[in-house]
Coordinates of N, CA and C and ligand atoms in Angstrom, one line a residue:
M1 N -9.6 -13.5 10.9 CA -9.1 -12.7 9.8 C -10.0 -12.7 8.6
N2 N -10.3 -11.6 8.1 CA -11.3 -11.6 7.0 C -10.5 -11.5 5.6
T3 N -10.4 -12.7 5.0 CA -9.6 -12.7 3.7 C -10.4 -12.4 2.5
A4 N -11.8 -12.1 2.8 CA -12.6 -11.8 1.6 C -12.8 -10.3 1.5
I5 N -12.0 -9.5 2.3 CA -12.2 -8.1 2.2 C -11.9 -7.5 0.8
R6 N -12.7 -6.6 0.4 CA -12.5 -6.0 -0.9 C -12.7 -4.5 -0.8
P7 N -11.8 -3.7 -1.5 CA -12.1 -2.3 -1.5 C -13.3 -1.9 -2.3
K8 N -14.0 -0.9 -1.9 CA -15.1 -0.4 -2.7 C -14.7 0.6 -3.7
N9 N -13.7 1.4 -3.3 CA -13.2 2.4 -4.2 C -11.7 2.7 -3.9
I10 N -10.9 3.0 -4.9 CA -9.5 3.3 -4.8 C -9.2 4.5 -5.6
T11 N -8.6 5.5 -4.9 CA -8.2 6.7 -5.5 C -6.8 7.1 -5.1
V12 N -6.1 7.8 -5.9 CA -4.8 8.4 -5.6 C -5.0 9.9 -5.5
N13 N -4.7 10.5 -4.4 CA -4.7 11.9 -4.2 C -3.3 12.4 -4.3
K14 N -3.0 12.8 -5.6 CA -1.6 13.2 -5.8 C -1.2 14.5 -5.0
Q15 N -2.1 15.4 -4.9 CA -1.8 16.6 -4.1 C -1.4 16.3 -2.7
A16 N -2.2 15.4 -2.1 CA -1.9 15.1 -0.7 C -0.9 14.0 -0.6
G17 N -0.5 13.4 -1.7 CA 0.5 12.3 -1.7 C 0.0 11.1 -1.0
E18 N -1.2 10.7 -1.2 CA -1.8 9.6 -0.5 C -2.7 8.7 -1.3
L19 N -2.8 7.5 -1.0 CA -3.7 6.6 -1.6 C -4.9 6.5 -0.6
V20 N -6.1 6.6 -1.2 CA -7.3 6.5 -0.4 C -8.1 5.3 -0.8
I21 N -8.4 4.4 0.1 CA -9.2 3.2 -0.1 C -10.4 3.2 0.7
D22 N -11.5 3.1 0.1 CA -12.8 2.9 0.8 C -13.0 1.4 1.0
W23 N -12.9 1.0 2.2 CA -13.3 -0.4 2.5 C -14.7 -0.4 3.0
P24 N -15.3 -1.6 3.0 CA -16.7 -1.7 3.4 C -17.0 -1.0 4.8
D25 N -16.0 -1.1 5.7 CA -16.3 -0.6 7.0 C -15.5 0.7 7.4
R26 N -14.6 1.2 6.5 CA -13.9 2.4 6.9 C -13.1 2.9 5.6
T27 N -12.7 4.1 5.7 CA -11.9 4.7 4.7 C -10.5 4.9 5.2
C28 N -9.5 4.5 4.4 CA -8.1 4.5 4.9 C -7.3 5.4 3.9
R29 N -6.4 6.3 4.6 CA -5.5 7.1 3.8 C -4.1 6.7 4.1
Y30 N -3.4 6.3 3.0 CA -2.1 5.8 3.1 C -1.1 6.8 2.5
P31 N -0.2 7.3 3.3 CA 0.8 8.2 2.7 C 1.7 7.4 1.7
L32 N 1.9 8.0 0.5 CA 2.6 7.2 -0.5 C 4.0 6.8 -0.1
S33 N 4.7 7.7 0.5 CA 6.1 7.4 0.8 C 6.2 6.2 1.8
H34 N 5.2 6.2 2.8 CA 5.2 5.1 3.7 C 4.8 3.8 3.0
L35 N 3.9 3.9 2.1 CA 3.4 2.7 1.4 C 4.6 2.2 0.6
R36 N 5.4 3.0 0.0 CA 6.6 2.5 -0.7 C 7.6 1.8 0.2
E37 N 7.7 2.4 1.4 CA 8.6 1.8 2.4 C 8.1 0.5 2.9
A38 N 6.8 0.3 2.8 CA 6.2 -1.0 3.3 C 6.1 -2.0 2.1
C39 N 6.8 -1.7 1.0 CA 6.7 -2.6 -0.1 C 7.0 -4.1 0.3
P40 N 6.0 -5.0 -0.1 CA 6.1 -6.3 0.4 C 7.0 -7.3 -0.5
C41 N 7.7 -6.7 -1.5 CA 8.4 -7.6 -2.4 C 9.6 -8.2 -1.7
V42 N 10.1 -9.3 -2.3 CA 11.2 -10.0 -1.7 C 12.5 -9.2 -1.5
E43 N 12.7 -8.3 -2.5 CA 13.9 -7.4 -2.5 C 13.8 -6.5 -1.3
C44 N 12.7 -5.8 -1.1 CA 12.5 -4.8 -0.1 C 12.4 -5.5 1.3
R45 N 11.9 -6.7 1.4 CA 11.8 -7.4 2.6 C 13.1 -8.0 3.0
G46 N 14.0 -8.2 2.1 CA 15.4 -8.7 2.4 C 15.3 -10.3 2.5
G47 N 14.5 -10.9 1.7 CA 14.5 -12.4 1.7 C 13.1 -12.9 1.9
H48 N 12.9 -14.1 1.3 CA 11.6 -14.8 1.3 C 11.1 -15.0 2.8
E49 N 12.1 -15.2 3.7 CA 11.7 -15.6 5.1 C 11.1 -14.4 5.8
N50 N 11.2 -13.2 5.2 CA 10.7 -12.0 5.8 C 9.4 -11.5 5.2
M51 N 8.8 -12.3 4.2 CA 7.6 -11.9 3.6 C 6.4 -12.5 4.3
G52 N 5.3 -12.1 3.8 CA 4.0 -12.7 4.3 C 3.4 -11.8 5.4
M53 N 2.2 -12.1 5.7 CA 1.4 -11.3 6.6 C 2.1 -11.2 8.0
A54 N 2.8 -12.3 8.4 CA 3.4 -12.3 9.7 C 4.4 -11.2 9.9
N55 N 4.9 -10.7 8.8 CA 6.0 -9.7 8.8 C 5.4 -8.3 8.3
A56 N 4.1 -8.2 8.2 CA 3.5 -7.0 7.8 C 3.7 -5.9 8.9
P57 N 4.1 -4.7 8.6 CA 4.2 -3.7 9.6 C 2.9 -3.4 10.3
D58 N 3.0 -3.3 11.6 CA 1.8 -3.1 12.4 C 1.4 -1.6 12.4
N59 N 2.3 -0.7 12.2 CA 2.0 0.7 12.1 C 2.7 1.3 10.9
L60 N 1.9 1.5 9.9 CA 2.5 2.1 8.6 C 3.2 3.4 8.9
L61 N 2.5 4.2 9.8 CA 3.0 5.6 10.0 C 4.3 5.6 10.8
A62 N 4.6 4.5 11.4 CA 5.9 4.4 12.2 C 7.1 4.2 11.4
L63 N 6.8 3.8 10.1 CA 8.0 3.5 9.2 C 8.6 4.9 8.8
T64 N 9.9 4.8 8.6 CA 10.6 6.0 8.1 C 11.0 5.9 6.7
P65 N 10.3 6.5 5.8 CA 10.6 6.4 4.4 C 12.1 6.9 4.1
A66 N 12.8 6.2 3.2 CA 14.1 6.6 2.9 C 14.2 7.9 2.2
R67 N 13.1 8.2 1.5 CA 13.0 9.6 0.9 C 11.5 9.8 0.7
S68 N 11.2 10.9 0.0 CA 9.8 11.2 -0.4 C 9.5 10.5 -1.7
Y69 N 8.6 9.6 -1.7 CA 8.3 8.9 -3.0 C 7.0 9.4 -3.6
K70 N 7.0 9.3 -4.9 CA 5.8 9.6 -5.7 C 5.5 8.4 -6.6
L71 N 4.3 8.4 -7.1 CA 4.0 7.4 -8.1 C 4.4 7.9 -9.5
D72 N 4.8 6.9 -10.3 CA 5.2 7.3 -11.7 C 4.0 7.8 -12.4
A73 N 4.2 8.7 -13.4 CA 3.1 9.3 -14.1 C 2.3 8.4 -14.9
D74 N 3.0 7.4 -15.5 CA 2.3 6.5 -16.4 C 2.0 5.2 -15.7
E75 N 0.7 4.8 -15.7 CA 0.3 3.5 -15.1 C 0.8 3.5 -13.6
P76 N 0.4 4.4 -12.8 CA 0.9 4.5 -11.4 C 0.4 3.3 -10.6
V77 N -0.9 2.9 -10.8 CA -1.5 1.8 -10.0 C -2.1 0.9 -11.0
S78 N -1.9 -0.4 -10.8 CA -2.6 -1.4 -11.6 C -3.1 -2.5 -10.7
M79 N -4.2 -3.1 -11.2 CA -4.8 -4.2 -10.5 C -4.0 -5.5 -10.8
V80 N -3.8 -6.3 -9.8 CA -3.3 -7.7 -10.0 C -4.4 -8.7 -9.8
G81 N -4.8 -9.3 -10.9 CA -6.0 -10.1 -10.8 C -7.1 -9.4 -10.1
N82 N -7.8 -10.0 -9.1 CA -8.8 -9.3 -8.4 C -8.5 -9.3 -6.9
Y83 N -7.2 -9.4 -6.6 CA -6.8 -9.6 -5.2 C -5.7 -8.6 -4.7
A84 N -5.2 -7.8 -5.6 CA -4.0 -6.9 -5.1 C -3.8 -5.7 -6.0
L85 N -3.0 -4.8 -5.5 CA -2.6 -3.6 -6.3 C -1.1 -3.7 -6.5
Q86 N -0.7 -3.1 -7.6 CA 0.8 -3.0 -7.9 C 1.0 -1.5 -8.2
F87 N 2.1 -1.0 -7.6 CA 2.4 0.4 -7.8 C 3.7 0.6 -8.6
R88 N 3.7 1.6 -9.4 CA 4.9 1.9 -10.1 C 5.4 3.2 -9.5
W89 N 6.6 3.1 -8.8 CA 7.1 4.3 -8.1 C 8.1 5.1 -8.9
D90 N 8.3 6.3 -8.5 CA 9.2 7.2 -9.3 C 10.7 6.8 -9.1
D91 N 11.0 5.8 -8.4 CA 12.4 5.3 -8.3 C 12.5 4.1 -9.3
G92 N 11.4 3.8 -10.0 CA 11.5 2.7 -11.0 C 11.1 1.4 -10.4
H93 N 10.8 1.3 -9.1 CA 10.5 0.1 -8.5 C 9.0 -0.3 -8.7
S94 N 8.7 -1.5 -8.9 CA 7.3 -1.9 -9.2 C 7.0 -3.3 -8.9
T95 N 7.8 -4.0 -8.2 CA 7.6 -5.5 -8.0 C 6.8 -5.8 -6.8
G96 N 6.4 -4.8 -6.0 CA 5.6 -5.2 -4.8 C 4.2 -5.4 -5.2
I97 N 3.6 -6.5 -4.6 CA 2.2 -6.9 -4.8 C 1.5 -6.7 -3.5
Y98 N 0.7 -5.6 -3.4 CA 0.0 -5.3 -2.2 C -1.4 -5.9 -2.2
T99 N -1.6 -7.0 -1.5 CA -2.9 -7.7 -1.5 C -3.9 -6.8 -0.7
W100 N -5.2 -7.1 -0.9 CA -6.2 -6.4 -0.1 C -6.0 -6.6 1.4
E101 N -5.6 -7.9 1.7 CA -5.4 -8.2 3.1 C -4.3 -7.3 3.7
Y102 N -3.2 -7.2 2.9 CA -2.1 -6.4 3.4 C -2.4 -5.0 3.5
L103 N -3.1 -4.4 2.5 CA -3.5 -3.0 2.5 C -4.5 -2.7 3.7
Y104 N -5.4 -3.6 3.9 CA -6.3 -3.5 5.0 C -5.6 -3.5 6.3
H105 N -4.6 -4.4 6.4 CA -3.8 -4.5 7.7 C -3.1 -3.2 7.9
L106 N -2.6 -2.6 6.8 CA -1.7 -1.4 6.9 C -2.5 -0.1 7.2
C107 N -3.8 -0.2 7.2 CA -4.6 1.0 7.3 C -4.2 1.9 8.5
P108 N -3.7 3.1 8.3 CA -3.4 3.9 9.4 C -4.6 4.3 10.2
P109 N -4.4 4.5 11.5 CA -5.6 5.0 12.3 C -6.0 6.4 11.8
P110 N -7.2 6.8 11.9 CA -7.7 8.1 11.5 C -7.0 9.2 12.2
Q111 N -6.6 10.2 11.5 CA -5.9 11.4 12.1 C -6.9 12.4 12.5
D112 N -6.6 13.0 13.7 CA -7.5 14.1 14.1 C -7.4 15.3 13.2
G113 N -8.5 15.9 12.9 CA -8.5 17.2 12.1 C -8.6 16.9 10.7
Ligands
LIG201 ZN1 9.9 -3.8 -3.2

């Protein structure tokens, strides 16, 4: 496991509703609603025992978002130290800390077309 992985660039494509991260070895496009559904915070995981990389979803795109989520207009994405991202969602939720390791793990496979 590469715990030293760092994104080279992070952008939010609001029109496509996705977060785009350029990793050293690939570019990953994360649909925002699925990313919200994969929120790693204790509340969304349903308890501390369900947190951590061992419980990270293996296929982000297989998750079924409860609804269509967007990022809040103000401060939608912020850095947490130098190791994670925190999102402010349009449902007011913002406690999830998405580490680089977690985001890299969640990278959806490239879509054809
Ligand atoms: Zn959460």
